[in-house]
Tab-separated table of C-alpha atoms in Angstrom:
chain	number	residue	atom	x	y	z
A	15	MET	CA	-28.053	13.257	-0.642
A	16	LYS	CA	-26.154	16.125	-2.831
A	17	ILE	CA	-22.554	16.181	-3.178
A	18	LEU	CA	-20.524	18.832	-4.560
A	19	VAL	CA	-17.082	17.118	-5.868
A	20	VAL	CA	-14.538	19.636	-5.867
A	21	GLY	CA	-11.791	18.672	-8.462
A	22	LEU	CA	-12.204	16.019	-10.948
A	23	GLY	CA	-8.929	14.375	-11.194
A	24	LEU	CA	-8.142	10.646	-11.106
A	25	ILE	CA	-9.958	10.647	-6.963
A	26	GLY	CA	-12.713	13.493	-7.905
A	27	GLY	CA	-13.741	11.483	-11.504
A	28	SER	CA	-13.629	8.504	-10.360
A	29	LEU	CA	-15.827	9.626	-6.728
A	30	CYS	CA	-17.865	10.943	-8.990
A	31	LYS	CA	-18.486	7.774	-11.241
A	32	ALA	CA	-18.620	5.897	-8.534
A	33	LEU	CA	-21.251	7.603	-6.448
A	34	LYS	CA	-23.398	7.546	-9.976
A	35	LYS	CA	-22.692	4.089	-10.772
A	36	TYR	CA	-23.302	2.349	-6.859
A	37	SER	CA	-25.364	5.330	-5.188
A	38	HIS	CA	-28.945	7.642	-5.947
A	39	HIS	CA	-27.334	10.326	-4.983
A	40	THR	CA	-27.042	13.656	-7.012
A	41	VAL	CA	-23.544	14.568	-7.608
A	42	ILE	CA	-22.752	18.324	-8.310
A	43	GLY	CA	-18.941	18.498	-10.482
A	44	CYS	CA	-16.961	21.315	-10.497
A	45	ASP	CA	-13.581	21.743	-11.666
A	46	LEU	CA	-11.604	24.644	-13.392
A	47	ASN	CA	-11.186	22.733	-16.355
A	48	HIS	CA	-14.697	23.764	-18.031
A	49	ASP	CA	-13.238	20.188	-20.797
A	50	ILE	CA	-12.695	18.474	-18.169
A	51	GLU	CA	-16.622	19.309	-16.398
A	52	ASN	CA	-17.952	18.583	-19.957
A	53	ALA	CA	-16.724	15.434	-20.692
A	54	ALA	CA	-17.783	14.250	-16.906
A	55	LEU	CA	-21.372	15.235	-17.656
A	56	ARG	CA	-20.755	13.683	-21.171
A	57	ASP	CA	-19.911	10.066	-19.107
A	58	VAL	CA	-22.843	10.918	-16.578
A	59	ALA	CA	-20.376	10.883	-14.363
A	60	VAL	CA	-22.301	13.850	-12.403
A	61	ASP	CA	-25.651	14.920	-12.725
A	62	GLU	CA	-24.753	18.631	-13.189
A	63	VAL	CA	-21.770	20.816	-13.552
A	64	PHE	CA	-21.166	23.092	-10.000
A	65	ASP	CA	-23.138	26.754	-11.243
A	66	GLY	CA	-21.935	28.602	-8.317
A	67	ASN	CA	-24.482	28.350	-6.293
A	68	TYR	CA	-23.071	26.869	-3.243
A	69	ALA	CA	-26.709	26.050	-0.971
A	70	GLY	CA	-28.465	23.106	-0.037
A	71	PHE	CA	-25.142	20.696	-0.480
A	72	ASP	CA	-25.126	17.587	2.190
A	73	ILE	CA	-22.055	17.459	1.764
A	74	ALA	CA	-19.086	18.626	-0.203
A	75	ILE	CA	-15.741	16.864	-1.077
A	76	ILE	CA	-12.895	18.649	-2.129
A	77	ALA	CA	-10.620	16.027	-4.704
A	78	LEU	CA	-7.863	18.309	-4.598
A	79	PHE	CA	-3.565	18.866	-4.056
A	80	PRO	CA	-3.181	19.702	-0.556
A	81	ASP	CA	-2.471	23.216	-1.027
A	82	SER	CA	-4.481	23.900	-3.399
A	83	ALA	CA	-7.722	21.927	-1.236
A	84	GLU	CA	-6.709	24.315	1.533
A	85	LYS	CA	-6.810	27.370	-0.161
A	86	TRP	CA	-9.994	26.133	-2.228
A	87	PHE	CA	-11.995	25.796	1.380
A	88	ALA	CA	-10.397	29.722	3.091
A	89	ASP	CA	-11.770	30.689	-0.007
A	90	ASN	CA	-15.441	29.729	-0.318
A	91	ALA	CA	-15.901	28.225	3.158
A	92	GLU	CA	-17.943	31.433	3.971
A	93	LYS	CA	-20.218	30.544	0.783
A	94	LEU	CA	-21.569	26.924	1.960
A	95	ASP	CA	-25.054	26.104	3.825
A	96	LYS	CA	-24.548	25.607	7.186
A	97	ASP	CA	-26.007	22.398	7.342
A	98	THR	CA	-22.950	21.105	4.825
A	99	LEU	CA	-20.393	18.696	5.777
A	100	VAL	CA	-17.177	19.772	4.091
A	101	THR	CA	-14.197	16.408	3.692
A	102	ASP	CA	-10.850	15.744	1.688
A	103	VAL	CA	-9.402	13.435	0.196
A	104	CYS	CA	-5.987	14.088	0.535
A	105	GLY	CA	-3.101	12.001	1.682
A	106	ILE	CA	-2.119	14.008	4.843
A	107	LYS	CA	-3.891	15.198	7.701
A	108	GLY	CA	-2.025	15.535	10.920
A	109	GLU	CA	-1.929	20.012	10.731
A	110	PHE	CA	-3.256	19.719	7.430
A	111	SER	CA	-6.620	19.099	8.977
A	112	LYS	CA	-5.961	21.152	11.926
A	113	ARG	CA	-5.936	24.261	9.656
A	114	MET	CA	-8.881	22.901	7.702
A	115	ARG	CA	-10.666	22.648	11.186
A	116	ASN	CA	-10.284	26.183	11.736
A	117	ILE	CA	-11.513	27.582	8.762
A	118	ALA	CA	-14.252	25.208	8.947
A	119	ASP	CA	-14.393	26.235	13.033
A	120	ALA	CA	-14.065	30.236	11.353
A	121	ASN	CA	-17.138	29.637	8.876
A	122	GLY	CA	-19.899	28.059	11.346
A	123	LEU	CA	-18.558	24.423	9.400
A	124	ARG	CA	-17.990	20.596	9.712
A	125	TYR	CA	-14.740	19.048	9.184
A	126	VAL	CA	-13.991	15.973	8.937
A	127	GLY	CA	-11.132	14.459	6.976
A	128	THR	CA	-11.176	11.331	4.745
A	129	HIS	CA	-8.166	9.488	2.967
A	130	PRO	CA	-9.640	6.817	0.301
A	131	MET	CA	-6.306	4.225	-0.607
A	132	ALA	CA	-6.168	4.140	-3.658
A	133	GLY	CA	-4.956	5.059	-7.336
A	134	LYS	CA	-2.970	4.184	-10.492
A	135	GLU	CA	0.385	5.227	-12.732
A	136	PHE	CA	-1.452	7.988	-13.628
A	137	GLY	CA	-3.767	10.919	-12.741
A	138	GLY	CA	-6.017	12.879	-14.257
A	139	TYR	CA	-9.939	12.863	-15.128
A	140	TYR	CA	-9.722	10.609	-18.009
A	141	ASN	CA	-8.125	7.759	-15.785
A	142	SER	CA	-10.684	7.682	-13.683
A	143	ASN	CA	-12.781	4.776	-12.973
A	144	ALA	CA	-16.168	3.975	-11.417
A	145	ASP	CA	-14.558	1.266	-10.021
A	146	LEU	CA	-11.162	2.118	-8.677
A	147	PHE	CA	-12.337	1.849	-5.292
A	148	VAL	CA	-14.185	-1.470	-4.904
A	149	LYS	CA	-12.276	-3.322	-2.244
A	150	ALA	CA	-9.730	-0.559	-1.281
A	151	ASN	CA	-8.964	0.449	2.060
A	152	TYR	CA	-11.186	3.728	3.115
A	153	ILE	CA	-9.994	6.172	5.876
A	154	VAL	CA	-12.097	8.971	8.149
A	155	VAL	CA	-10.289	10.488	10.294
A	156	PRO	CA	-12.034	12.816	12.448
A	157	PHE	CA	-11.120	14.836	15.962
A	158	GLU	CA	-11.734	13.141	19.225
A	159	ASP	CA	-14.955	15.600	19.398
A	160	SER	CA	-16.205	15.390	16.241
A	161	GLU	CA	-19.637	14.383	15.414
A	162	ARG	CA	-20.319	10.999	15.034
A	163	MET	CA	-23.883	11.126	12.960
A	164	ASP	CA	-20.714	12.750	10.558
A	165	VAL	CA	-18.243	9.883	11.257
A	166	MET	CA	-20.792	7.910	10.213
A	167	LEU	CA	-22.127	9.881	7.029
A	168	LEU	CA	-18.479	9.397	5.755
A	169	LYS	CA	-18.698	6.186	6.148
A	170	LYS	CA	-21.760	5.642	4.214
A	171	ILE	CA	-19.888	7.174	1.445
A	172	ALA	CA	-17.203	5.169	1.516
A	173	LYS	CA	-19.521	1.864	1.693
A	174	ASP	CA	-21.188	3.519	-1.168
A	175	VAL	CA	-18.058	3.567	-3.596
A	176	GLY	CA	-17.475	-0.153	-3.021
A	177	ALA	CA	-14.886	-0.013	-0.500
A	178	GLY	CA	-13.788	-2.606	1.333
A	179	LYS	CA	-11.851	-1.943	4.434
A	180	ILE	CA	-12.893	1.128	6.558
A	181	ILE	CA	-10.591	2.686	8.942
A	182	GLU	CA	-11.355	4.680	11.282
A	183	THR	CA	-8.029	6.811	13.062
A	184	SER	CA	-6.518	10.009	14.085
A	185	PRO	CA	-4.731	12.430	12.460
A	186	GLU	CA	-1.532	11.839	14.391
A	187	ASN	CA	-1.697	7.991	13.912
A	188	HIS	CA	-3.343	8.582	10.191
A	189	ASP	CA	0.032	10.346	8.913
A	190	LYS	CA	2.653	7.871	11.239
A	191	MET	CA	0.989	4.502	9.203
A	192	ILE	CA	0.682	6.396	5.848
A	193	ALA	CA	4.606	7.563	6.026
A	194	TYR	CA	5.104	3.880	5.972
A	195	THR	CA	3.024	2.171	3.940
A	196	SER	CA	2.580	4.081	0.896
A	197	GLN	CA	4.871	7.546	1.115
A	198	LEU	CA	8.013	5.621	1.739
A	199	ALA	CA	7.487	3.066	-0.815
A	200	HIS	CA	6.864	6.033	-3.579
A	201	ILE	CA	10.377	6.974	-2.330
A	202	VAL	CA	11.698	3.525	-2.788
A	203	SER	CA	10.074	3.370	-6.902
A	204	SER	CA	11.364	6.475	-7.382
A	205	ALA	CA	15.138	6.014	-6.149
A	206	TYR	CA	14.960	2.412	-8.031
A	207	VAL	CA	14.564	3.370	-11.501
A	208	LYS	CA	17.791	5.640	-11.198
A	209	SER	CA	20.108	2.830	-12.378
A	210	PRO	CA	21.738	3.095	-15.418
A	211	GLU	CA	20.324	-0.278	-16.250
A	212	LEU	CA	16.771	1.070	-16.667
A	213	GLY	CA	16.803	1.135	-19.963
A	214	LEU	CA	17.995	-2.041	-20.785
A	215	GLU	CA	15.290	-3.758	-18.681
A	216	CYS	CA	12.752	-4.690	-21.252
A	217	GLY	CA	13.393	-8.497	-21.785
A	218	PHE	CA	14.669	-9.476	-18.622
A	219	SER	CA	12.043	-7.943	-16.162
A	220	GLY	CA	8.813	-9.371	-14.298
A	221	GLY	CA	6.232	-9.131	-11.819
A	222	SER	CA	8.735	-7.565	-9.069
A	223	PHE	CA	9.927	-5.208	-11.301
A	224	GLN	CA	7.115	-3.658	-12.244
A	225	ASP	CA	5.354	-3.863	-7.921
A	226	MET	CA	8.658	-2.417	-7.814
A	227	THR	CA	8.455	0.735	-10.426
A	228	ARG	CA	5.141	1.554	-10.938
A	229	ILE	CA	4.357	4.069	-8.748
A	230	ALA	CA	7.828	5.732	-9.781
A	231	THR	CA	5.129	7.808	-12.299
A	232	MET	CA	3.841	9.712	-9.846
A	233	ASN	CA	3.015	13.614	-9.728
A	234	GLU	CA	6.398	15.070	-8.511
A	235	LYS	CA	4.460	18.024	-7.345
A	236	MET	CA	1.905	16.279	-4.838
A	237	TRP	CA	4.011	13.638	-3.502
A	238	THR	CA	6.426	16.734	-2.486
A	239	ASP	CA	4.367	18.435	-0.724
A	240	LEU	CA	2.862	15.176	0.953
A	241	PHE	CA	6.390	14.181	1.709
A	242	MET	CA	6.924	17.498	2.970
A	243	GLN	CA	3.816	17.858	5.344
A	244	ASN	CA	4.229	14.596	6.751
A	245	ARG	CA	8.728	14.518	6.425
A	246	GLU	CA	9.146	13.662	10.162
A	247	ASN	CA	7.548	10.584	10.383
A	248	LEU	CA	8.517	9.793	6.483
A	249	GLN	CA	12.209	10.767	7.980
A	250	TYR	CA	11.987	8.260	10.044
A	251	GLU	CA	10.829	5.459	8.396
A	252	LEU	CA	13.565	6.010	5.437
A	253	ASP	CA	16.295	6.072	8.095
A	254	LEU	CA	14.935	3.030	9.269
A	255	LEU	CA	14.997	1.502	6.089
A	256	ILE	CA	18.555	2.711	5.320
A	257	GLU	CA	20.182	1.142	8.145
A	258	ASN	CA	18.046	-2.227	7.366
A	259	LEU	CA	19.196	-1.883	3.383
A	260	LYS	CA	23.237	-1.954	4.843
A	261	LYS	CA	22.911	-4.710	6.704
A	262	TYR	CA	21.940	-6.717	3.536
A	263	SER	CA	24.793	-4.819	2.089
A	264	ASP	CA	27.412	-5.260	4.608
A	265	ALA	CA	26.645	-9.405	4.290
A	266	LEU	CA	27.060	-9.102	0.164
A	267	ARG	CA	30.281	-7.612	1.064
A	268	ARG	CA	31.753	-10.155	3.138
A	269	ALA	CA	29.930	-13.002	1.158
A	270	ASP	CA	28.438	-13.881	3.914
A	271	SER	CA	25.564	-15.815	2.854
A	272	ALA	CA	24.845	-17.129	6.428
A	273	GLU	CA	24.048	-13.448	7.450
A	274	MET	CA	22.292	-12.882	4.058
A	275	LEU	CA	20.115	-16.043	4.701
A	276	SER	CA	19.355	-14.885	8.231
A	277	LEU	CA	18.361	-11.188	7.017
A	278	ILE	CA	16.331	-12.819	4.662
A	279	ALA	CA	14.460	-15.612	6.768
A	280	GLU	CA	13.689	-12.800	9.467
A	281	GLY	CA	11.901	-11.026	6.425
A	282	ARG	CA	10.047	-13.813	5.121
A	283	GLU	CA	9.236	-14.704	9.205
A	284	LEU	CA	8.126	-10.856	9.867
A	285	LYS	CA	5.840	-10.538	6.098
A	286	GLU	CA	4.405	-14.523	7.089
A	287	ASP	CA	3.375	-13.394	10.648
A	288	ASN	CA	1.483	-10.110	9.361
A	289	LEU	CA	0.251	-12.159	6.900
A	290	ARG	CA	-1.695	-14.606	9.650
A	291	HIS	CA	-2.836	-11.864	11.381
A	292	ARG	CA	-4.953	-10.355	8.040
A	293	VAL	CA	-6.388	-13.362	7.771
A	294	GLY	CA	-9.515	-13.429	9.614
A	295	GLN	CA	-9.700	-9.643	10.205
A	296	PRO	CA	-13.473	-8.312	9.812
A	297	ASN	CA	-13.345	-5.589	6.577
């Protein structure tokens, strides 16, 4: 297939590199920064740099922040061939997907969203990697009336770049689950590093500290956008977390060892049960 990738940051650049490494698709790269486009060309991450001709693409992958993705699609939808399947890789779906679908419908195009569950502490093309998606979860987010061939085509792309478990779900369920599995973790990491002890941790930290703080270096513009577009789901998860944390705080304040032991045991049992259910699940 002939694939246009719009936005050559961490995810877009990694998609280009993965498609070139693991498939035989023709990849065209497009970025506002022409130095990045030329770097991708030198790296053989793309076959060509976008020349303004929108004709002939089988798939257009918009790898931009949500607001920019929506704007790019609105500005360029009428230029795309009607046979082009349009997708995005944003970490939000819900109302965003509905707006993208409306743009597609108004221009006789097909749109189905995706969300590769992969990333790094630092973004940008120069941190992109052909193996970023290997064994990663990859979510395909169609509407009830989306064409099955389009869904299967995007699942094939996910397999082509090395994804492990490929999940299909609705835009609404995507946002509900991502609030818990991704967005909440980013808020916790951001809050965790605000202790005055952060500057003194060297020599005292181990894997648990690194795991908890790794994603605090997130891009504030993108993540604020994601949080605000999913604020109801995220607010629910954050309030629930605060409620649970208060139980630990209360046990400490009362010096209640029995309650602390019970709280820790409850968490351990829940996680062990979660791990048991994961074992043997098909990818």
